[in-house]
PDB file of C-alpha atoms in Angstrom:
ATOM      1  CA  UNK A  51     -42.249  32.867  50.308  1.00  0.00           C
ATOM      2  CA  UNK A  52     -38.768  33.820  49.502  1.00  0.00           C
ATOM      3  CA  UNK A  53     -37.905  35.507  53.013  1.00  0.00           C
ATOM      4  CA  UNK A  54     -38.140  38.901  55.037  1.00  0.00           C
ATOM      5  CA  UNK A  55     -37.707  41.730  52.923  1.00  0.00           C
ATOM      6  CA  UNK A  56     -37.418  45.508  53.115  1.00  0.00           C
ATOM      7  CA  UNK A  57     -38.868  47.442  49.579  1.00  0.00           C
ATOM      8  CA  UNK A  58     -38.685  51.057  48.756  1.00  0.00           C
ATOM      9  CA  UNK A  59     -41.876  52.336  47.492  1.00  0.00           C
ATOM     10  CA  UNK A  60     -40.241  55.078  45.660  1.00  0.00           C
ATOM     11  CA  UNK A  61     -38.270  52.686  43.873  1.00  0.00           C
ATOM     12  CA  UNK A  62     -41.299  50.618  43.021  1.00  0.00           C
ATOM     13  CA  UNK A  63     -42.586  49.519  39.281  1.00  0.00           C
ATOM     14  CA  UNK A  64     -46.099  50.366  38.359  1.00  0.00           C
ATOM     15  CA  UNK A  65     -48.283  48.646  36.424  1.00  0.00           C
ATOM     16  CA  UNK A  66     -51.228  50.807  35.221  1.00  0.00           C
ATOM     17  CA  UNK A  67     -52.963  47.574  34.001  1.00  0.00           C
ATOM     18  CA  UNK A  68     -51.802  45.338  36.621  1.00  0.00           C
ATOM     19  CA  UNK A  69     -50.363  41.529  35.478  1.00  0.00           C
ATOM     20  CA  UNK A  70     -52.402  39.295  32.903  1.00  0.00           C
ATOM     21  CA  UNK A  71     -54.916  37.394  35.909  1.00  0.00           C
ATOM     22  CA  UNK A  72     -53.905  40.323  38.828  1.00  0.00           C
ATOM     23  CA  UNK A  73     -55.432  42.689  37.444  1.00  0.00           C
ATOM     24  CA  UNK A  74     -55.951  45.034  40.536  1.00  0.00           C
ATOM     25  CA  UNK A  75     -51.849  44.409  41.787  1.00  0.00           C
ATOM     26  CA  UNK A  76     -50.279  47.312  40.415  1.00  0.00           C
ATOM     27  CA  UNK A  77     -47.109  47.923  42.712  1.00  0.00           C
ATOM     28  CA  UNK A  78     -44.340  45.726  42.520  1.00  0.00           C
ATOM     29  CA  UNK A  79     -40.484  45.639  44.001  1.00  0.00           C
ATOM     30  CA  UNK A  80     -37.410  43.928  42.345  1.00  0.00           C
ATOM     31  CA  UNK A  81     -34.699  42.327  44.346  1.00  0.00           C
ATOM     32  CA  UNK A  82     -31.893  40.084  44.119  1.00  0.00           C
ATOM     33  CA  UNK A  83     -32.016  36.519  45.574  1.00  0.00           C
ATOM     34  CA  UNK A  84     -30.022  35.826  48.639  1.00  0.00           C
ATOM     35  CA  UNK A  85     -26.225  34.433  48.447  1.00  0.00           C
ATOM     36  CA  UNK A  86     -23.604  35.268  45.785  1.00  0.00           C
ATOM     37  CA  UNK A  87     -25.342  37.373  43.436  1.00  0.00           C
ATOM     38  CA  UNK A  88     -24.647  34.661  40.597  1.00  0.00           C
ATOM     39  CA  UNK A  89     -27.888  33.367  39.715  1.00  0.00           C
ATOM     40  CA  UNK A  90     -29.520  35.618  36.752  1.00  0.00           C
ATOM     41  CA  UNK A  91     -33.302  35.550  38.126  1.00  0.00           C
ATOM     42  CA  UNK A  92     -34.533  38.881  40.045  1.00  0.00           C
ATOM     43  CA  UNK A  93     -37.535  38.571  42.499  1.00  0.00           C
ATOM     44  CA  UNK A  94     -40.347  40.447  41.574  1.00  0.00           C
ATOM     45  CA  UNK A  95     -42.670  40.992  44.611  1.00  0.00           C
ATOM     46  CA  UNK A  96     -46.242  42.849  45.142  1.00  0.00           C
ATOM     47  CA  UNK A  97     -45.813  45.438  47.475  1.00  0.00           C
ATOM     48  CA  UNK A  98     -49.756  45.740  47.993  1.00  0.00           C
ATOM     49  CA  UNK A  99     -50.379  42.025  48.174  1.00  0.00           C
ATOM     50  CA  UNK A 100     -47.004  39.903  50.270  1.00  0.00           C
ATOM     51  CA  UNK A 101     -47.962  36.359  49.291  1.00  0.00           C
ATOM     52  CA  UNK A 102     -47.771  37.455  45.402  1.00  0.00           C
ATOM     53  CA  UNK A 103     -44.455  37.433  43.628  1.00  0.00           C
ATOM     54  CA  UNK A 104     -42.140  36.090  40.523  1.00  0.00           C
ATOM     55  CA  UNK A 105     -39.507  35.182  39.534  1.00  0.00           C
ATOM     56  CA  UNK A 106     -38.410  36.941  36.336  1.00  0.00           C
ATOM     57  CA  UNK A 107     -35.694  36.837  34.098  1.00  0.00           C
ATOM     58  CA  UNK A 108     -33.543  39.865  32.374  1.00  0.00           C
ATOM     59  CA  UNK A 109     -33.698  39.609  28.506  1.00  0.00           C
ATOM     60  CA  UNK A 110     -30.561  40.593  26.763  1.00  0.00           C
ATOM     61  CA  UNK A 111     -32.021  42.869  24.113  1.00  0.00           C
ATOM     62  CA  UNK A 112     -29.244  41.887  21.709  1.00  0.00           C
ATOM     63  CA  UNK A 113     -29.955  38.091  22.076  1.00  0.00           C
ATOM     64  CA  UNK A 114     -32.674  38.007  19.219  1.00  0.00           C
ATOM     65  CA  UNK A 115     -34.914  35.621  21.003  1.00  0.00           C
ATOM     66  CA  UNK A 116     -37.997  38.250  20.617  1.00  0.00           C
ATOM     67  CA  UNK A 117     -37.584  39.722  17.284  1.00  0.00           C
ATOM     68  CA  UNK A 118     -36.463  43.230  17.840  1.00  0.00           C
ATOM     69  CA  UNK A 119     -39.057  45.067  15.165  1.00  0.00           C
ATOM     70  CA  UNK A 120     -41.280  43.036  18.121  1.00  0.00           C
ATOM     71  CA  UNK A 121     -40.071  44.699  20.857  1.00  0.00           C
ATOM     72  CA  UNK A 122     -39.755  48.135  19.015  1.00  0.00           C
ATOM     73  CA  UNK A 123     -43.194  47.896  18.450  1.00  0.00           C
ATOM     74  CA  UNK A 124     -44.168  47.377  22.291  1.00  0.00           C
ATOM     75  CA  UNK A 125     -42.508  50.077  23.008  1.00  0.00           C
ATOM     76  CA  UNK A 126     -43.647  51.995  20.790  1.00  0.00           C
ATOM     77  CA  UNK A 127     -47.271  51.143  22.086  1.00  0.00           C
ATOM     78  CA  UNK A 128     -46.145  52.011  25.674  1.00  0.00           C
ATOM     79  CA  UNK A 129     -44.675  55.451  24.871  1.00  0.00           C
ATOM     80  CA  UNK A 130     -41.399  54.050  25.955  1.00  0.00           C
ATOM     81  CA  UNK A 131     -38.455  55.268  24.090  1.00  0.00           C
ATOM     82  CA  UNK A 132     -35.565  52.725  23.114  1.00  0.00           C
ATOM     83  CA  UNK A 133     -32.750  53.939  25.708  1.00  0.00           C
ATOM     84  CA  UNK A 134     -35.313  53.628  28.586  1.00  0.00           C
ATOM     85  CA  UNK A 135     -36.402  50.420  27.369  1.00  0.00           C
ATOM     86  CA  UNK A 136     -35.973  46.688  29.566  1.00  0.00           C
ATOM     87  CA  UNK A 137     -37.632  43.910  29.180  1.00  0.00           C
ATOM     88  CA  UNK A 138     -38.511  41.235  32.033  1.00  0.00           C
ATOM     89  CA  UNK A 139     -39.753  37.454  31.317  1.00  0.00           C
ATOM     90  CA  UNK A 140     -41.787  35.744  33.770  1.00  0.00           C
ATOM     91  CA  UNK A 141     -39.974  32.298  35.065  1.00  0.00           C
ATOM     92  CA  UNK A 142     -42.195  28.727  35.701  1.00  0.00           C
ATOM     93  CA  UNK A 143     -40.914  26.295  37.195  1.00  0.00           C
ATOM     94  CA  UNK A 144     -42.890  22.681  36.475  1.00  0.00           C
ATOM     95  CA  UNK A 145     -42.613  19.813  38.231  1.00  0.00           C
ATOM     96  CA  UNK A 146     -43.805  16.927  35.557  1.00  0.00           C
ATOM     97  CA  UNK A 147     -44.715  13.553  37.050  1.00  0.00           C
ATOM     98  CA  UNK A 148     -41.888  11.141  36.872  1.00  0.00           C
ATOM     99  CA  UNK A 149     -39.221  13.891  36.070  1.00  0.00           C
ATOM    100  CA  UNK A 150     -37.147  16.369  37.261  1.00  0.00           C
ATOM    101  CA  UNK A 151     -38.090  20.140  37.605  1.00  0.00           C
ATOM    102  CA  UNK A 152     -38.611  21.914  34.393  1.00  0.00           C
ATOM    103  CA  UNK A 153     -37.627  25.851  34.114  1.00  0.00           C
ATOM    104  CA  UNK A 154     -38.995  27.849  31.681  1.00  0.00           C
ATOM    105  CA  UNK A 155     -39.790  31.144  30.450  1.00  0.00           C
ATOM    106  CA  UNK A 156     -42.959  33.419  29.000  1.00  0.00           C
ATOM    107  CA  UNK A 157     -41.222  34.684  25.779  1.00  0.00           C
ATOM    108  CA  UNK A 158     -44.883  35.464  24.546  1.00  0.00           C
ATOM    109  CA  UNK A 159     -46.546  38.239  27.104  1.00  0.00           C
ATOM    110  CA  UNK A 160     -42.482  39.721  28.407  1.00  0.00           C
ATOM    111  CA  UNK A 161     -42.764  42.534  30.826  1.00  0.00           C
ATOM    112  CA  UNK A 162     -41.720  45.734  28.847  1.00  0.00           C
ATOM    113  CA  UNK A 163     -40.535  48.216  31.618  1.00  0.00           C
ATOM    114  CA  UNK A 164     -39.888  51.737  31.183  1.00  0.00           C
ATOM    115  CA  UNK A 165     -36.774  52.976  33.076  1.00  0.00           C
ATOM    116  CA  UNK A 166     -37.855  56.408  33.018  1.00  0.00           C
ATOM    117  CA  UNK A 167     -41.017  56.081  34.553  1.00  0.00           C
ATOM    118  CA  UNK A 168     -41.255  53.212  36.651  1.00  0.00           C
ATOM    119  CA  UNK A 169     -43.989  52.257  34.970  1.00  0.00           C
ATOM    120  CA  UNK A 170     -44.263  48.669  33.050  1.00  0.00           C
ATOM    121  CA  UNK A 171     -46.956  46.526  30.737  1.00  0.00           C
ATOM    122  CA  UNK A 172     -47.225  42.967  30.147  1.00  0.00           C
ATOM    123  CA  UNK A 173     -47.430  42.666  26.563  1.00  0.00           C
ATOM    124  CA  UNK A 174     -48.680  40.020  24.142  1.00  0.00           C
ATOM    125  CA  UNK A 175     -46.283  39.617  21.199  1.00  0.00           C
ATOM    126  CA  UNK A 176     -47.724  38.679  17.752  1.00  0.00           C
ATOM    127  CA  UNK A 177     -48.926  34.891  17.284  1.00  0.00           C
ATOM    128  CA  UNK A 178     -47.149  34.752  14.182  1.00  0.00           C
ATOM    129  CA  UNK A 179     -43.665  35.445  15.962  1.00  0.00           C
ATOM    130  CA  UNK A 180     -44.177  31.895  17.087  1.00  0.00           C
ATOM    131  CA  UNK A 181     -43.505  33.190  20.686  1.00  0.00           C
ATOM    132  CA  UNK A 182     -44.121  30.238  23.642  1.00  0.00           C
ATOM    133  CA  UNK A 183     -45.999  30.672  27.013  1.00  0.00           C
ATOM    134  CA  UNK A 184     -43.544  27.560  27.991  1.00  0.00           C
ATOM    135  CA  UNK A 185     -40.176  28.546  26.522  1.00  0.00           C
ATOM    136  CA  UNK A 186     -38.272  25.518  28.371  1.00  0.00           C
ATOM    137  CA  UNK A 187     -34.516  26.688  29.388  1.00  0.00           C
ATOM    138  CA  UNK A 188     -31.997  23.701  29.112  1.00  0.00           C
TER     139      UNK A 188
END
């Protein structure tokens, strides 16, 4: 899908609980797109399953997007201290009839990775953060 790559599995993230709908895909690689190294997205590919990947997005933990008493409490959840805390957010990319490509991003189920472990959980934030599935990027 996005090219011939080479992964280290010892640098691979696990998910013990796999992704929400791939469930049994617990292995996955990040990379870097091809070209300048400008663009901010990462690619975030199954190592057990080749056709399966993302595209995912870095999330500045000082933005304030995600409430951070939100985020302390996922990683709290997770057993993941602060300082070996990162958080991932799945990219979509939507192609509405009669307009151009819309990008957006999962602000409401963010990867939560610990750095520490390698290990990383897709986690529902609270409804009543007002979090979107479909967080549209302008």
């Amino acid at each position: 899908m996005f090219g011939e790559r080479e992964f280290a599995w010892d640098k691979a993230i696990y998910f013990p609980a796999g992704l929400k709908g791939f469930p049994d895909h617990n292995v996955f690689a990040l990379a870097s797109f091809p070209g300048d190294g400008a663009t901010p997205f990462i690619l975030m590919q199954c190592l057990t399953e080749p056709e399966l990947a993302f595209i995912v997005a870095p999330y500045n933990l000082e933005s304030g997007t995600i409430r951070p008493e939100h985020l302390e409490q996922a990683f709290n959840i997770h057993g993941i201290k602060k300082n070996d805390g990162a958080v991932l957010l799945i990219v979509t990319l939507h192609k509405p009839e009669d307009s151009d490509v819309v990008m957006s991003l999962n602000l409401r189920a963010p990867i939560i990775i610990d750095t520490s472990r390698q290990a990383a959980y897709q986690h529902h934030l609270p409804e009543a953060g007002g979090y979107s599935f479909h967080h549209v990027l302008n």
